[in-house]
Amino acid sequence: MTAPEIDPRSSDALLAGELIDAWPFLSAEERAEGFRLLATPEAEDLFLGLEARDQATLLLALPRTERQLWIRQLAPDDAADVLQEVSDEAERLALQELIDLETRREVGALLAYAEDAAGGLMSPRYARLRPEMRVDEAISYLRRQAQTNLETIYYIYVLDAEQRLIGVVSFRELFAAPPEATVRDVMRDQIVTVPDDMDQEAVAGVIAEHDLMAVPVVDGQGRLRGIVTVDDIVDVVREEATEDIQKIGGTSALDAPYLQVGLGEMVRKRVGWLAVLFLGSLLTATVIGHYEYEIAKAVVLALFIPLIISSGGNSGSQATTLVIRALAIGELRLRDWWRVLLKEVASGLALGAILGVIGFVRVWVWPGPDPTDQTVLIAFTVAASLVGIVLWGSLVGAMLPFLLSRLGFDPASASAPFVATIVDVTGLVLYFSVAALLLTGTLL
Amino acid sequence: MTAPEIDPRSSDALLAGELIDAWPFLSAEERAEGFRLLATPEAEDLFLGLEARDQATLLLALPRTERQLWIRQLAPDDAADVLQEVSDEAERLALQELIDLETRREVGALLAYAEDAAGGLMSPRYARLRPEMRVDEAISYLRRQAQTNLETIYYIYVLDAEQRLIGVVSFRELFAAPPEATVRDVMRDQIVTVPDDMDQEAVAGVIAEHDLMAVPVVDGQGRLRGIVTVDDIVDVVREEATEDIQKIGGTSALDAPYLQVGLGEMVRKRVGWLAVLFLGSLLTATVIGHYEYEIAKAVVLALFIPLIISSGGNSGSQATTLVIRALAIGELRLRDWWRVLLKEVASGLALGAILGVIGFVRVWVWPGPDPTDQTVLIAFTVAASLVGIVLWGSLVGAMLPFLLSRLGFDPASASAPFVATIVDVTGLVLYFSVAALLLTGTLL
């Protein structure tokens, strides 16, 4: 929540600007070298504006004596994030030792939570009041608290003697209240809270739905453990969307900016799904092999194989991305699957009919190198297969995210290529079955 | 920035809970009917928590006499959003007339901006101070401002006589400063601002990058026009990610929740791309028709058509989604295209080699119904084609978003199905060319 400010007039600021610009393309050593050339205010702005991953590599690249200075600039939740980015156990403990005693205790408590849970995201530095305080006492008490490093004073939390959260008052409300009222008089006692083990995507949903600036995190006993502020949520929402998009494209989540992922890592993140899908696709050869006799008799059937299967893949890709996103942002719940099924049956039939008509016209009007008397039959085969496969693609694409989610997997794993591969294999069976049905006795 | 609070103990709250749960599945009339049954606090919480689109339909479904009460509950930026959702001109003007005079003036100014620009997103209700004020004067002046409807008092903006933004001070800093200092002494004069015509996705980038709670919006003369707060940005980030995901899947952005899109609208949003891709796919039939003679001589070639083209489509889908997302969140800039090209050449070759080896083994070890002496040649043809097509898919997928962006289109239009279709057509040419090269004189 600090605003890095860069004065375009000073040469230090110029240097800082160049450094930030070149940042993604520098090695850890080059970054540390550039960083140490900066004047303190610019270095502070740069350091505090970095992602946790970059802060960690920078700290490790600095001389030991300077690490302490910098890690102590971080709020406990940010320090915990940095420590979680250090994979080497010994390095991590050494960094943790550099933090001052009180913050280290707070960091330790945060590290006990999963990185992507509310507890791992929260800051323990919230403003707090006791219910029996008078408003004017509360304001001067807050004035002293505000001189320490609070995450926000937008909301102030009212705790009883057991640290249980009993109310909340916005600073504005407190400020506008009569000085002689008590905090209990002005606080609201119905509070939106999240449990400390809630997944960060769900926390983002709560904050977005209620338009909150911060949400309190409570443990099983109703004790306030910390707050998650909306600015942290912006990062969460971006990260989660990035992961979903990468999965929809058929890659494992990269977890780092594209240009910073090394070649080996990039291939590893991509080859998994690609190989699985390839093995699945091998079945297409088996299916076609099964119909080799039919193709030998009517080579014209081979012409429309890619057209048929890619139409199924495309409609499947549309349906799966629509459903994955709607599930992710809470527009759809698992129990809505049958509403989606009904909608996709209708859409799939309509879309299939439109493509079927275009396909029929294409085959009939412009039948290729050697038209036969059976051209109209082939056109019917293609059109009927298109209706079937677009419907089938829409259903597979729409239902697979629900199925994966029900089985405990991430629905975003129902990637466009995954759906396309399933539809490719089954779609070929459909196509050749329709062909056998319509063409036996004439072409076959 | 209000927290809708629902007391689970009261029956009114129960009713409100049920209503919210059933909301997406109710008609406008049913919604209005349920809404009017609620007690005022529950109705307020429900109304203020709705999306602008739902607020608009609800308002229009209420009796005229009640509309005024509700539209006056909205801050000017929210009222402007609601008006922008009303497509009927007469209805919109009628609603606008119901707003009180001062707010109506503010709403009018906001409506002059594009909905997705900083100016369309900002709130004109920010806290402001003059630089020559003393800190204690400023605090009591703010105390009076806080009783009106400010968007946030987290940041307070310091304006000169011409309404130009000359500084900013956080409430916490002001609160912790010595009472006799002036605002000018404690304010910071290097401020992150955004121009009023900046696109909302770019505004989200600025706020996320600098971890701000709010960003001031200035016009061409440096005058402060309003502020964009981070809670509005959470919605923007979610919306933009949703649009990108839908485009990546090959659909036009739905602009409404899945279940609320009617069948006709759903088909219209999907048939466009589907038909374009279908027309593109028709070229695959032309390409295969061109090689009909080869297929008739060696039907085995047809077996591997789907395998080859879907491998190209899958690697293209991976590359395009990675690049689209990296461009959207600013990890890549247009001028980085050649870094991406180099990386994709390397990844594409590595991935292609891995799939090529698997493909070779599959064809060689398990050659299908009637193995010939030329099996090893066919295996070579498939393997070489796989290396080529995976490389080609990766390159097309990675470069198309850059190309579209350079031409002024949304890079997210380089959808997975679009890339797959391009790669299908060109990949077939590649496959049959490799086959002609390796098999002429033996099988062909």
PDB file of C-alpha atoms in Angstrom, chain B residues 38-206:
ATOM      1  CA  LEU B  38     -37.972  -6.992   2.181  1.00  0.00           C
ATOM      2  CA  ALA B  39     -37.513  -4.707   5.177  1.00  0.00           C
ATOM      3  CA  THR B  40     -35.582  -1.525   4.342  1.00  0.00           C
ATOM      4  CA  PRO B  41     -32.099  -2.528   5.653  1.00  0.00           C
ATOM      5  CA  GLU B  42     -32.161  -5.877   3.824  1.00  0.00           C
ATOM      6  CA  ALA B  43     -33.487  -4.249   0.673  1.00  0.00           C
ATOM      7  CA  GLU B  44     -30.724  -1.637   0.838  1.00  0.00           C
ATOM      8  CA  ASP B  45     -28.021  -4.272   1.250  1.00  0.00           C
ATOM      9  CA  LEU B  46     -29.417  -6.315  -1.617  1.00  0.00           C
ATOM     10  CA  PHE B  47     -29.812  -3.330  -3.932  1.00  0.00           C
ATOM     11  CA  LEU B  48     -26.364  -1.864  -3.285  1.00  0.00           C
ATOM     12  CA  GLY B  49     -24.724  -5.294  -3.716  1.00  0.00           C
ATOM     13  CA  LEU B  50     -26.200  -5.876  -7.200  1.00  0.00           C
ATOM     14  CA  GLU B  51     -24.329  -5.412 -10.481  1.00  0.00           C
ATOM     15  CA  ALA B  52     -25.283  -2.244 -12.389  1.00  0.00           C
ATOM     16  CA  ARG B  53     -27.128  -4.320 -15.017  1.00  0.00           C
ATOM     17  CA  ASP B  54     -29.313  -5.945 -12.336  1.00  0.00           C
ATOM     18  CA  GLN B  55     -29.883  -2.630 -10.565  1.00  0.00           C
ATOM     19  CA  ALA B  56     -31.133  -1.186 -13.848  1.00  0.00           C
ATOM     20  CA  THR B  57     -33.618  -4.003 -14.565  1.00  0.00           C
ATOM     21  CA  LEU B  58     -34.823  -3.938 -10.959  1.00  0.00           C
ATOM     22  CA  LEU B  59     -35.383  -0.170 -11.038  1.00  0.00           C
ATOM     23  CA  LEU B  60     -37.371  -0.400 -14.251  1.00  0.00           C
ATOM     24  CA  ALA B  61     -39.521  -3.200 -12.797  1.00  0.00           C
ATOM     25  CA  LEU B  62     -40.421  -1.121  -9.725  1.00  0.00           C
ATOM     26  CA  PRO B  63     -43.403   1.261  -9.645  1.00  0.00           C
ATOM     27  CA  ARG B  64     -42.408   4.787 -10.695  1.00  0.00           C
ATOM     28  CA  THR B  65     -42.917   6.168  -7.183  1.00  0.00           C
ATOM     29  CA  GLU B  66     -40.347   3.784  -5.691  1.00  0.00           C
ATOM     30  CA  ARG B  67     -37.701   4.250  -8.360  1.00  0.00           C
ATOM     31  CA  GLN B  68     -36.707   7.684  -7.092  1.00  0.00           C
ATOM     32  CA  LEU B  69     -36.093   6.404  -3.561  1.00  0.00           C
ATOM     33  CA  TRP B  70     -33.710   3.740  -4.830  1.00  0.00           C
ATOM     34  CA  ILE B  71     -31.769   5.537  -7.531  1.00  0.00           C
ATOM     35  CA  ARG B  72     -30.970   8.266  -5.008  1.00  0.00           C
ATOM     36  CA  GLN B  73     -29.170   5.681  -2.866  1.00  0.00           C
ATOM     37  CA  LEU B  74     -26.460   5.384  -5.504  1.00  0.00           C
ATOM     38  CA  ALA B  75     -23.172   7.278  -5.622  1.00  0.00           C
ATOM     39  CA  PRO B  76     -22.782   9.257  -8.871  1.00  0.00           C
ATOM     40  CA  ASP B  77     -20.394   6.739 -10.479  1.00  0.00           C
ATOM     41  CA  ASP B  78     -22.744   3.861  -9.692  1.00  0.00           C
ATOM     42  CA  ALA B  79     -25.771   5.818 -10.930  1.00  0.00           C
ATOM     43  CA  ALA B  80     -23.920   6.523 -14.179  1.00  0.00           C
ATOM     44  CA  ASP B  81     -23.200   2.785 -14.569  1.00  0.00           C
ATOM     45  CA  VAL B  82     -26.889   1.991 -14.058  1.00  0.00           C
ATOM     46  CA  LEU B  83     -27.981   4.573 -16.649  1.00  0.00           C
ATOM     47  CA  GLN B  84     -25.497   3.129 -19.143  1.00  0.00           C
ATOM     48  CA  GLU B  85     -27.234  -0.241 -18.785  1.00  0.00           C
ATOM     49  CA  VAL B  86     -30.614   1.161 -19.842  1.00  0.00           C
ATOM     50  CA  SER B  87     -30.813   0.875 -23.615  1.00  0.00           C
ATOM     51  CA  ASP B  88     -34.179   2.621 -24.080  1.00  0.00           C
ATOM     52  CA  GLU B  89     -33.431   6.347 -24.466  1.00  0.00           C
ATOM     53  CA  ALA B  90     -36.751   7.550 -23.010  1.00  0.00           C
ATOM     54  CA  GLU B  91     -36.510   5.223 -20.009  1.00  0.00           C
ATOM     55  CA  ARG B  92     -32.950   6.394 -19.370  1.00  0.00           C
ATOM     56  CA  LEU B  93     -33.828  10.077 -19.421  1.00  0.00           C
ATOM     57  CA  ALA B  94     -36.814   9.423 -17.144  1.00  0.00           C
ATOM     58  CA  LEU B  95     -34.566   7.648 -14.623  1.00  0.00           C
ATOM     59  CA  GLN B  96     -31.956  10.404 -14.823  1.00  0.00           C
ATOM     60  CA  GLU B  97     -34.632  13.001 -13.996  1.00  0.00           C
ATOM     61  CA  LEU B  98     -35.284  11.229 -10.687  1.00  0.00           C
ATOM     62  CA  ILE B  99     -31.776  11.888  -9.372  1.00  0.00           C
ATOM     63  CA  ASP B 100     -31.255  14.940  -7.149  1.00  0.00           C
ATOM     64  CA  LEU B 101     -29.891  18.016  -8.868  1.00  0.00           C
ATOM     65  CA  GLU B 102     -26.270  17.994  -7.672  1.00  0.00           C
ATOM     66  CA  THR B 103     -25.742  14.270  -8.248  1.00  0.00           C
ATOM     67  CA  ARG B 104     -27.420  14.579 -11.663  1.00  0.00           C
ATOM     68  CA  ARG B 105     -24.823  17.166 -12.662  1.00  0.00           C
ATOM     69  CA  GLU B 106     -22.018  14.797 -11.559  1.00  0.00           C
ATOM     70  CA  VAL B 107     -23.655  11.861 -13.330  1.00  0.00           C
ATOM     71  CA  GLY B 108     -23.907  13.905 -16.527  1.00  0.00           C
ATOM     72  CA  ALA B 109     -20.171  14.631 -16.400  1.00  0.00           C
ATOM     73  CA  LEU B 110     -19.400  10.928 -15.923  1.00  0.00           C
ATOM     74  CA  LEU B 111     -21.700   9.850 -18.771  1.00  0.00           C
ATOM     75  CA  ALA B 112     -19.606  11.981 -21.120  1.00  0.00           C
ATOM     76  CA  TYR B 113     -16.796   9.461 -20.715  1.00  0.00           C
ATOM     77  CA  ALA B 114     -16.596   6.030 -22.327  1.00  0.00           C
ATOM     78  CA  GLU B 115     -17.815   3.361 -19.908  1.00  0.00           C
ATOM     79  CA  ASP B 116     -14.476   1.560 -19.973  1.00  0.00           C
ATOM     80  CA  ALA B 117     -12.240   4.648 -19.593  1.00  0.00           C
ATOM     81  CA  ALA B 118     -10.826   5.978 -16.316  1.00  0.00           C
ATOM     82  CA  GLY B 119     -13.315   8.852 -16.541  1.00  0.00           C
ATOM     83  CA  GLY B 120     -16.239   6.446 -16.778  1.00  0.00           C
ATOM     84  CA  LEU B 121     -15.013   4.476 -13.791  1.00  0.00           C
ATOM     85  CA  MET B 122     -14.078   7.290 -11.425  1.00  0.00           C
ATOM     86  CA  SER B 123     -15.997   8.779  -8.538  1.00  0.00           C
ATOM     87  CA  PRO B 124     -16.056  12.585  -8.228  1.00  0.00           C
ATOM     88  CA  ARG B 125     -16.463  12.324  -4.445  1.00  0.00           C
ATOM     89  CA  TYR B 126     -12.935  12.482  -3.102  1.00  0.00           C
ATOM     90  CA  ALA B 127     -11.604  14.207   0.011  1.00  0.00           C
ATOM     91  CA  ARG B 128      -9.781  17.452  -0.766  1.00  0.00           C
ATOM     92  CA  LEU B 129      -7.641  20.004   1.083  1.00  0.00           C
ATOM     93  CA  ARG B 130      -5.853  23.287   0.347  1.00  0.00           C
ATOM     94  CA  PRO B 131      -2.062  23.283   0.802  1.00  0.00           C
ATOM     95  CA  GLU B 132      -1.932  26.223   3.202  1.00  0.00           C
ATOM     96  CA  MET B 133      -4.236  24.611   5.778  1.00  0.00           C
ATOM     97  CA  ARG B 134      -2.789  23.603   9.148  1.00  0.00           C
ATOM     98  CA  VAL B 135      -2.942  19.874   9.977  1.00  0.00           C
ATOM     99  CA  ASP B 136      -5.425  20.373  12.849  1.00  0.00           C
ATOM    100  CA  GLU B 137      -7.643  22.607  10.659  1.00  0.00           C
ATOM    101  CA  ALA B 138      -7.422  20.002   7.906  1.00  0.00           C
ATOM    102  CA  ILE B 139      -8.529  17.221  10.252  1.00  0.00           C
ATOM    103  CA  SER B 140     -11.595  19.064  11.462  1.00  0.00           C
ATOM    104  CA  TYR B 141     -12.383  20.167   7.893  1.00  0.00           C
ATOM    105  CA  LEU B 142     -12.176  16.506   6.852  1.00  0.00           C
ATOM    106  CA  ARG B 143     -14.404  15.580   9.747  1.00  0.00           C
ATOM    107  CA  ARG B 144     -17.116  17.721   8.163  1.00  0.00           C
ATOM    108  CA  GLN B 145     -16.418  16.295   4.675  1.00  0.00           C
ATOM    109  CA  ALA B 146     -16.583  12.758   6.113  1.00  0.00           C
ATOM    110  CA  GLN B 147     -20.219  13.327   7.039  1.00  0.00           C
ATOM    111  CA  THR B 148     -21.077  13.687   3.369  1.00  0.00           C
ATOM    112  CA  ASN B 149     -20.745  10.743   1.030  1.00  0.00           C
ATOM    113  CA  LEU B 150     -17.023  10.469   0.262  1.00  0.00           C
ATOM    114  CA  GLU B 151     -15.775   7.467  -1.719  1.00  0.00           C
ATOM    115  CA  THR B 152     -12.692   7.114   0.495  1.00  0.00           C
ATOM    116  CA  ILE B 153     -10.747   9.177   2.994  1.00  0.00           C
ATOM    117  CA  TYR B 154      -7.780   6.884   2.694  1.00  0.00           C
ATOM    118  CA  TYR B 155      -6.049   9.391   0.431  1.00  0.00           C
ATOM    119  CA  ILE B 156      -6.723  13.103   0.589  1.00  0.00           C
ATOM    120  CA  TYR B 157      -5.932  15.217  -2.448  1.00  0.00           C
ATOM    121  CA  VAL B 158      -4.404  18.663  -2.228  1.00  0.00           C
ATOM    122  CA  LEU B 159      -5.649  21.071  -4.912  1.00  0.00           C
ATOM    123  CA  ASP B 160      -4.572  24.588  -5.861  1.00  0.00           C
ATOM    124  CA  ALA B 161      -7.032  27.356  -6.710  1.00  0.00           C
ATOM    125  CA  GLU B 162      -7.397  26.070 -10.295  1.00  0.00           C
ATOM    126  CA  GLN B 163      -8.357  22.578  -9.041  1.00  0.00           C
ATOM    127  CA  ARG B 164      -4.992  21.272 -10.198  1.00  0.00           C
ATOM    128  CA  LEU B 165      -3.689  18.323  -8.200  1.00  0.00           C
ATOM    129  CA  ILE B 166      -0.494  19.373  -6.416  1.00  0.00           C
ATOM    130  CA  GLY B 167      -0.137  16.773  -3.693  1.00  0.00           C
ATOM    131  CA  VAL B 168      -1.532  13.838  -1.847  1.00  0.00           C
ATOM    132  CA  VAL B 169      -1.484  12.880   1.820  1.00  0.00           C
ATOM    133  CA  SER B 170      -2.738   9.665   3.313  1.00  0.00           C
ATOM    134  CA  PHE B 171      -5.145  10.034   6.164  1.00  0.00           C
ATOM    135  CA  ARG B 172      -2.750   8.117   8.343  1.00  0.00           C
ATOM    136  CA  GLU B 173       0.100  10.521   7.596  1.00  0.00           C
ATOM    137  CA  LEU B 174      -2.079  13.535   8.282  1.00  0.00           C
ATOM    138  CA  PHE B 175      -3.314  11.987  11.471  1.00  0.00           C
ATOM    139  CA  ALA B 176       0.192  11.227  12.684  1.00  0.00           C
ATOM    140  CA  ALA B 177       1.598  14.692  11.751  1.00  0.00           C
ATOM    141  CA  PRO B 178       2.156  17.555  14.217  1.00  0.00           C
ATOM    142  CA  PRO B 179      -1.064  19.644  14.432  1.00  0.00           C
ATOM    143  CA  GLU B 180       0.703  22.946  13.672  1.00  0.00           C
ATOM    144  CA  ALA B 181       2.377  21.802  10.441  1.00  0.00           C
ATOM    145  CA  THR B 182       0.724  22.793   7.140  1.00  0.00           C
ATOM    146  CA  VAL B 183      -0.737  20.359   4.670  1.00  0.00           C
ATOM    147  CA  ARG B 184       2.002  21.381   2.225  1.00  0.00           C
ATOM    148  CA  ASP B 185       4.628  20.233   4.758  1.00  0.00           C
ATOM    149  CA  VAL B 186       3.237  16.725   5.063  1.00  0.00           C
ATOM    150  CA  MET B 187       1.896  16.096   1.560  1.00  0.00           C
ATOM    151  CA  ARG B 188       3.829  14.193  -1.080  1.00  0.00           C
ATOM    152  CA  ASP B 189       4.114  16.047  -4.374  1.00  0.00           C
ATOM    153  CA  GLN B 190       5.144  13.162  -6.603  1.00  0.00           C
ATOM    154  CA  ILE B 191       1.923  11.450  -7.456  1.00  0.00           C
ATOM    155  CA  VAL B 192       0.919   8.504  -9.603  1.00  0.00           C
ATOM    156  CA  THR B 193      -2.039   9.744 -11.701  1.00  0.00           C
ATOM    157  CA  VAL B 194      -3.927   8.445 -14.713  1.00  0.00           C
ATOM    158  CA  PRO B 195      -5.400  10.492 -17.581  1.00  0.00           C
ATOM    159  CA  ASP B 196      -9.207  10.551 -17.789  1.00  0.00           C
ATOM    160  CA  ASP B 197      -9.263   8.747 -21.145  1.00  0.00           C
ATOM    161  CA  MET B 198      -7.016   5.847 -20.092  1.00  0.00           C
ATOM    162  CA  ASP B 199      -8.510   2.389 -20.731  1.00  0.00           C
ATOM    163  CA  GLN B 200      -9.780   0.674 -17.591  1.00  0.00           C
ATOM    164  CA  GLU B 201      -7.494  -2.328 -18.072  1.00  0.00           C
ATOM    165  CA  ALA B 202      -4.495   0.018 -18.069  1.00  0.00           C
ATOM    166  CA  VAL B 203      -5.837   1.759 -14.938  1.00  0.00           C
ATOM    167  CA  ALA B 204      -6.049  -1.666 -13.271  1.00  0.00           C
ATOM    168  CA  GLY B 205      -2.430  -2.245 -14.268  1.00  0.00           C
ATOM    169  CA  VAL B 206      -1.309   1.044 -12.661  1.00  0.00           C
TER     170      VAL B 206
END
